Coordinates of C-alpha atoms in Angstrom, one line a residue:
M1 CA 18.7 -6.7 2.3
K2 CA 18.8 -6.5 6.8
P3 CA 15.8 -7.4 8.5
G4 CA 13.2 -4.1 9.0
K5 CA 15.0 -2.1 6.4
D6 CA 12.2 -2.2 3.9
I7 CA 9.9 -0.7 7.2
E8 CA 12.6 1.9 7.5
N9 CA 12.2 3.1 3.5
P10 CA 10.0 6.0 3.9
E11 CA 8.2 4.5 0.6
S12 CA 7.7 1.1 1.8
R13 CA 6.2 2.7 5.1
F14 CA 4.0 4.3 3.8
F15 CA 2.6 1.9 1.2
A16 CA 2.4 -0.5 4.7
V17 CA 0.0 1.4 6.3
L18 CA -1.8 2.1 3.0
V19 CA -2.5 -0.9 2.4
A20 CA -3.8 -1.8 6.5
A21 CA -5.8 1.2 6.2
A22 CA -7.6 -0.4 2.5
K23 CA -7.8 -4.2 4.4
L24 CA -10.1 -2.3 7.8
P25 CA -14.4 -2.2 7.4
G26 CA -15.6 -0.1 6.3
V27 CA -12.5 1.7 4.2
R28 CA -13.8 0.9 0.2
I29 CA -16.5 1.9 -1.0
H30 CA -18.2 0.3 -3.1
R31 CA -18.6 3.2 -6.7
E32 CA -22.8 2.1 -7.6
A33 CA -23.7 2.4 -3.7
Y34 CA -22.4 5.1 -3.5
L35 CA -23.4 6.9 -6.8
R36 CA -27.0 6.0 -5.5
T37 CA -27.1 7.5 -3.0
A38 CA -25.6 10.7 -3.3
L39 CA -27.4 11.4 -6.3
A40 CA -31.0 10.7 -5.0
R41 CA -32.4 14.0 -4.3
H42 CA -30.7 15.3 -7.0
C43 CA -30.8 13.4 -10.3
T44 CA -33.5 10.9 -12.3
E45 CA -33.2 7.1 -12.1
D46 CA -31.6 7.8 -16.0
E47 CA -29.2 10.0 -14.9
I48 CA -28.4 7.8 -11.9
R49 CA -28.6 4.6 -14.4
R50 CA -25.8 6.5 -16.4
A51 CA -23.7 7.7 -14.9
I52 CA -23.3 4.1 -12.6
E53 CA -22.8 2.4 -16.1
E54 CA -20.7 5.1 -17.5
T55 CA -19.7 8.1 -15.5
P56 CA -21.5 11.5 -13.8
A57 CA -19.9 13.8 -16.9
A58 CA -21.1 11.5 -19.0
A59 CA -25.0 11.7 -17.7
G60 CA -24.5 15.0 -18.4
I61 CA -24.5 15.8 -14.3
A62 CA -25.0 19.4 -13.2
V63 CA -21.3 21.2 -11.5
D64 CA -23.2 22.1 -8.8
V65 CA -25.1 18.9 -8.4
L66 CA -21.7 17.7 -8.0
E67 CA -20.7 20.2 -6.2
K68 CA -23.7 19.9 -3.4
A69 CA -23.0 15.5 -3.5
A70 CA -19.6 16.1 -2.5
N71 CA -19.2 19.3 0.2
D72 CA -22.1 16.4 1.9
S73 CA -19.7 13.9 1.7
I74 CA -16.3 16.0 3.4
H75 CA -18.9 17.1 6.3
Y76 CA -19.5 14.4 6.9
E77 CA -15.7 12.5 6.4
T78 CA -14.8 14.8 8.8
A79 CA -16.8 15.1 11.0
K80 CA -17.0 11.5 11.7
V81 CA -12.9 11.5 12.0
S82 CA -12.8 14.2 14.0
A83 CA -15.2 12.7 16.9
L84 CA -12.5 9.1 16.3
S85 CA -10.1 11.0 16.7
A86 CA -10.9 13.0 20.0
A87 CA -12.3 9.9 21.5
A88 CA -9.1 7.9 20.2
G89 CA -7.0 11.2 23.1
I90 CA -9.5 10.6 26.0
P91 CA -7.4 7.6 28.0
G92 CA -4.8 9.4 28.6
I93 CA -1.0 8.8 27.6
L94 CA -0.5 5.2 29.8
A95 CA -2.7 4.3 26.1
L96 CA -0.3 5.9 23.9
P97 CA 0.8 2.6 22.4
A98 CA -2.3 1.0 21.8
T99 CA -4.1 4.5 20.3
V100 CA -1.7 6.6 18.2
P101 CA -1.4 3.4 15.7
A102 CA -5.0 2.4 16.0
D103 CA -6.3 6.7 15.6
T104 CA -3.6 6.7 12.4
A105 CA -5.1 3.9 11.1
Q106 CA -8.7 5.3 11.3
Y107 CA -7.4 8.4 10.2
V108 CA -5.8 7.0 6.9
G109 CA -9.0 5.0 6.5
H110 CA -11.1 8.7 6.2
M111 CA -8.2 9.4 3.5
L112 CA -9.0 6.5 1.6
R113 CA -12.8 6.9 2.6
I114 CA -12.8 10.0 0.5
A115 CA -10.5 10.1 -1.9
Q116 CA -13.0 7.0 -3.8
K117 CA -15.9 9.2 -2.7
L118 CA -14.2 12.0 -4.8
A119 CA -13.5 10.0 -7.2
Y120 CA -16.1 8.3 -8.0
L121 CA -18.5 12.2 -8.1
Y122 CA -16.0 13.5 -10.5
S123 CA -15.4 10.1 -13.2
W124 CA -13.0 8.3 -12.3
P125 CA -13.8 3.9 -12.0
E126 CA -14.1 1.4 -9.9
L127 CA -10.9 2.2 -7.3
F128 CA -10.8 -0.9 -5.3
S129 CA -11.1 -4.8 -7.8
D130 CA -12.9 -6.5 -4.5
E131 CA -14.0 -5.8 -0.7
G132 CA -11.5 -7.5 1.1
G133 CA -9.0 -8.8 -1.1
D134 CA -6.0 -7.0 -1.5
V135 CA -4.9 -4.1 -3.2
D136 CA -3.2 -4.6 -6.4
D137 CA 0.0 -2.5 -7.5
A138 CA -2.2 0.3 -9.9
T139 CA -4.7 0.8 -7.0
K140 CA -1.9 1.7 -4.1
G141 CA -0.4 3.8 -7.1
M142 CA -3.0 6.8 -8.1
L143 CA -4.3 6.1 -4.2
T144 CA -0.6 7.5 -3.2
L145 CA -1.2 10.1 -5.9
F146 CA -4.4 10.3 -4.6
F147 CA -2.8 11.5 -1.5
G148 CA 0.0 13.8 -2.3
V149 CA -3.4 16.5 -4.2
M150 CA -3.9 16.5 -0.5
F151 CA -1.0 16.6 0.8
G152 CA 0.0 19.3 -1.4
T153 CA 2.7 18.7 -3.9
Q154 CA 2.6 19.7 -7.7
S155 CA 4.1 16.1 -8.8
A156 CA 1.3 14.6 -7.4
N157 CA -0.9 17.1 -9.4
A158 CA 0.3 17.3 -12.5
A159 CA 0.3 12.7 -11.8
V160 CA -3.4 13.0 -11.5
G161 CA -4.0 15.1 -14.7
K162 CA -1.6 12.5 -16.5
V163 CA -4.1 9.2 -15.5
A164 CA -7.4 11.5 -16.0
G165 CA -6.5 11.6 -19.6
M166 CA -5.9 8.7 -20.3
L167 CA -9.0 8.1 -18.8
A168 CA -10.3 11.1 -20.8
E169 CA -8.9 9.8 -24.3
Q170 CA -10.2 6.0 -23.9
V171 CA -13.1 5.8 -22.2
A172 CA -12.2 2.7 -19.9
K173 CA -13.4 1.7 -16.8
E174 CA -10.1 0.9 -15.2
L175 CA -7.4 2.3 -14.2
P176 CA -3.4 2.3 -16.6
K177 CA -2.2 -0.3 -14.3
K178 CA 0.6 -0.3 -16.9
A179 CA 1.2 3.7 -16.7
L180 CA 1.1 3.3 -13.1
T181 CA 4.0 0.2 -12.3
H182 CA 5.4 0.4 -15.0
G183 CA 5.3 3.0 -17.0
V184 CA 4.7 6.6 -18.0
V185 CA 3.5 7.4 -14.6
Y186 CA 5.3 5.3 -11.6
P187 CA 8.0 8.0 -11.4
M188 CA 6.1 10.1 -9.7
V189 CA 4.0 7.7 -8.0
K190 CA 7.2 6.6 -6.0
K191 CA 8.6 10.0 -5.3
V192 CA 4.4 10.7 -3.6
A193 CA 5.4 8.3 -1.8
K194 CA 8.5 7.9 -0.4
Y195 CA 7.8 12.1 0.1
L196 CA 4.3 10.8 2.1
G197 CA 6.8 8.2 4.1
V198 CA 8.1 11.0 5.0
K199 CA 5.6 13.6 7.1
M200 CA 5.2 10.5 8.8
T201 CA 8.3 9.9 10.3
T202 CA 8.7 13.2 10.9
H203 CA 5.4 14.8 12.2
S204 CA 4.5 11.6 14.4
F205 CA 5.6 13.0 17.8
A206 CA 2.8 16.1 17.3
K207 CA 0.0 14.1 17.9
G208 CA 1.7 12.4 19.9
V209 CA 2.1 14.3 22.8
S210 CA -1.3 16.1 21.9
K211 CA -2.9 13.0 23.6
A212 CA -1.0 12.5 26.2
I213 CA -3.5 14.2 28.8
P214 CA -6.6 13.2 29.5
V215 CA -9.4 15.1 28.0
I216 CA -7.1 18.0 26.9
G217 CA -5.2 15.6 25.1
A218 CA -8.7 14.6 23.3
V219 CA -10.5 18.4 22.6
V220 CA -6.6 19.6 20.7
S221 CA -6.8 15.6 19.3
G222 CA -9.8 16.2 17.8
G223 CA -8.8 20.3 16.5
L224 CA -6.1 19.1 14.9
T225 CA -7.0 16.1 12.9
L226 CA -10.7 18.2 12.0
S227 CA -7.6 21.7 10.9
T228 CA -5.8 19.0 8.5
Y229 CA -9.3 16.6 7.4
L230 CA -11.0 19.3 5.8
P231 CA -8.4 21.2 4.4
M232 CA -6.5 17.8 2.2
A233 CA -10.5 17.0 0.9
K234 CA -11.4 20.5 -0.3
R235 CA -7.5 20.6 -2.0
L236 CA -8.7 17.1 -4.0
K237 CA -11.8 17.7 -5.0
K238 CA -10.8 21.3 -5.7
H239 CA -8.2 19.5 -8.4
L240 CA -10.6 16.8 -9.6
A241 CA -13.5 18.7 -10.8
G242 CA -11.5 20.8 -12.4
L243 CA -10.4 18.2 -14.5
P244 CA -11.6 17.3 -18.5
L245 CA -12.7 13.6 -16.9
A246 CA -15.2 15.9 -15.1
D247 CA -16.4 18.1 -17.0
P248 CA -20.1 17.4 -18.3
S249 CA -19.8 17.9 -21.1
H250 CA -17.5 14.4 -22.0
R251 CA -20.0 12.6 -23.5
A252 CA -18.6 8.5 -23.9
S253 CA -20.3 7.3 -27.5
E254 CA -21.1 4.6 -28.2
G255 CA -18.1 2.1 -29.0
D256 CA -16.5 4.0 -27.6
V257 CA -16.2 3.1 -23.7
V258 CA -12.9 0.5 -23.6
D259 CA -13.5 -2.4 -20.8
G260 CA -9.2 -2.7 -20.2
E261 CA -6.2 -1.1 -19.8
V262 CA -5.9 2.3 -21.0
V263 CA -3.1 2.3 -23.7
E264 CA -0.2 3.9 -22.9
E265 CA 1.3 7.0 -24.5
H266 CA 4.6 6.6 -25.0
E267 CA 5.6 10.2 -23.9
T268 CA 8.4 11.2 -21.5
F269 CA 5.8 12.5 -18.0
A270 CA 8.6 13.9 -16.0
P271 CA 12.0 13.7 -14.9
A272 CA 11.9 11.2 -12.5
D273 CA 14.6 13.3 -10.5
A274 CA 11.7 15.9 -10.0
E275 CA 12.0 17.1 -6.3
L276 CA 8.3 17.2 -4.2
H277 CA 7.9 20.3 -2.8
D278 CA 4.8 21.2 -0.8
A279 CA 1.9 23.7 -2.4
D280 CA 1.6 26.5 0.2
T281 CA 2.4 27.1 4.7
T282 CA -0.6 25.7 5.0
A283 CA 0.0 21.9 4.1
V284 CA -1.4 19.4 6.3
K285 CA 1.0 16.4 7.9
L286 CA -0.3 13.2 8.8
E287 CA 1.8 10.9 11.7
Q288 CA 3.4 8.0 11.5
P289 CA 2.0 4.0 13.1
R290 CA 4.4 2.9 15.9
P291 CA 5.3 -0.5 14.4

C-alpha cells in the first residue's frame, strides 16, 4: 500500500477526524454526571437514580421532560460551537492553515458532545469506556451512525434503529460490539463513514473562503455553523426520541438487565451496496480538516 493512501480514503479520513475530535478535552460526556444535571430540576432523586442505574425510559421519565432537557442541551451546544466558529474566523486569510483544522476539530467535537447527550437522554448506554483512552471500534461505529442520522442518510436511520432494537430487546448496558464491528450493522457503518468522508472533501472549500476576510469572515463562519449544526442536532433528537428504546413504557424487569454483549441476530440487515442518499435538500455538510 502506498504511503498516505489510507488518509486519502474517505472512510479513513472520516474516522481519523472522529478519533482526533474524541480526544479533545471536554468532548467526552460522563453519562451519570450529565443525566443528574439534566434531570435535576424536573425529576425526583429516585427517578434520577433509576435513570442512571438503568435508563430514563425504564425510570419512566416523562416525554416532555426529556424533550425539555434535549432542547436545552441543543441550544447550549449550538451557541457554544457558533461562538467558537466565529472566533476562529477573525484572524483572516493569513491564519487559515491554523484556524481551519482547529475549527473543524471543535465542530466535530461539539457534534460528538450533542450526540452523547441526546443518546443518554433517550436511553442509550455509555458510549466511551473511559475518559482519555482510545476509541474502540464499536463506539466509532455507533458515533458514525449517529453522524449519519445528523446528515440525513436513510441507511444510518435504519442502522441506528436496528441497534436500538437490539438494546431494547436485551435491556443491555453495553453497545452490541459484534454487530457494530463485523456483524449485521457493520456494512452500513462503513458506507456511512465513506459518505461522510466524501462530504468532508466536497464541502471544505466554502468554509475556508468564509474565513478569508477578517471580521466579515467571523460573522459568516459563525452563521454558517449555526445554520448547519442546529438542524443536525434536531434531526438526531427527533430520530432517537421516536425509537422504542426511548419509550417510557419500556421497563426493565428484575433479572432482565444484561451486563455485556447483545446477542447478534442472524439475519440480513441491508444490502452492503445500498446507495446512501440525503434526506432532503437541507442536509448539512461537514468541512474537511487540512493535513
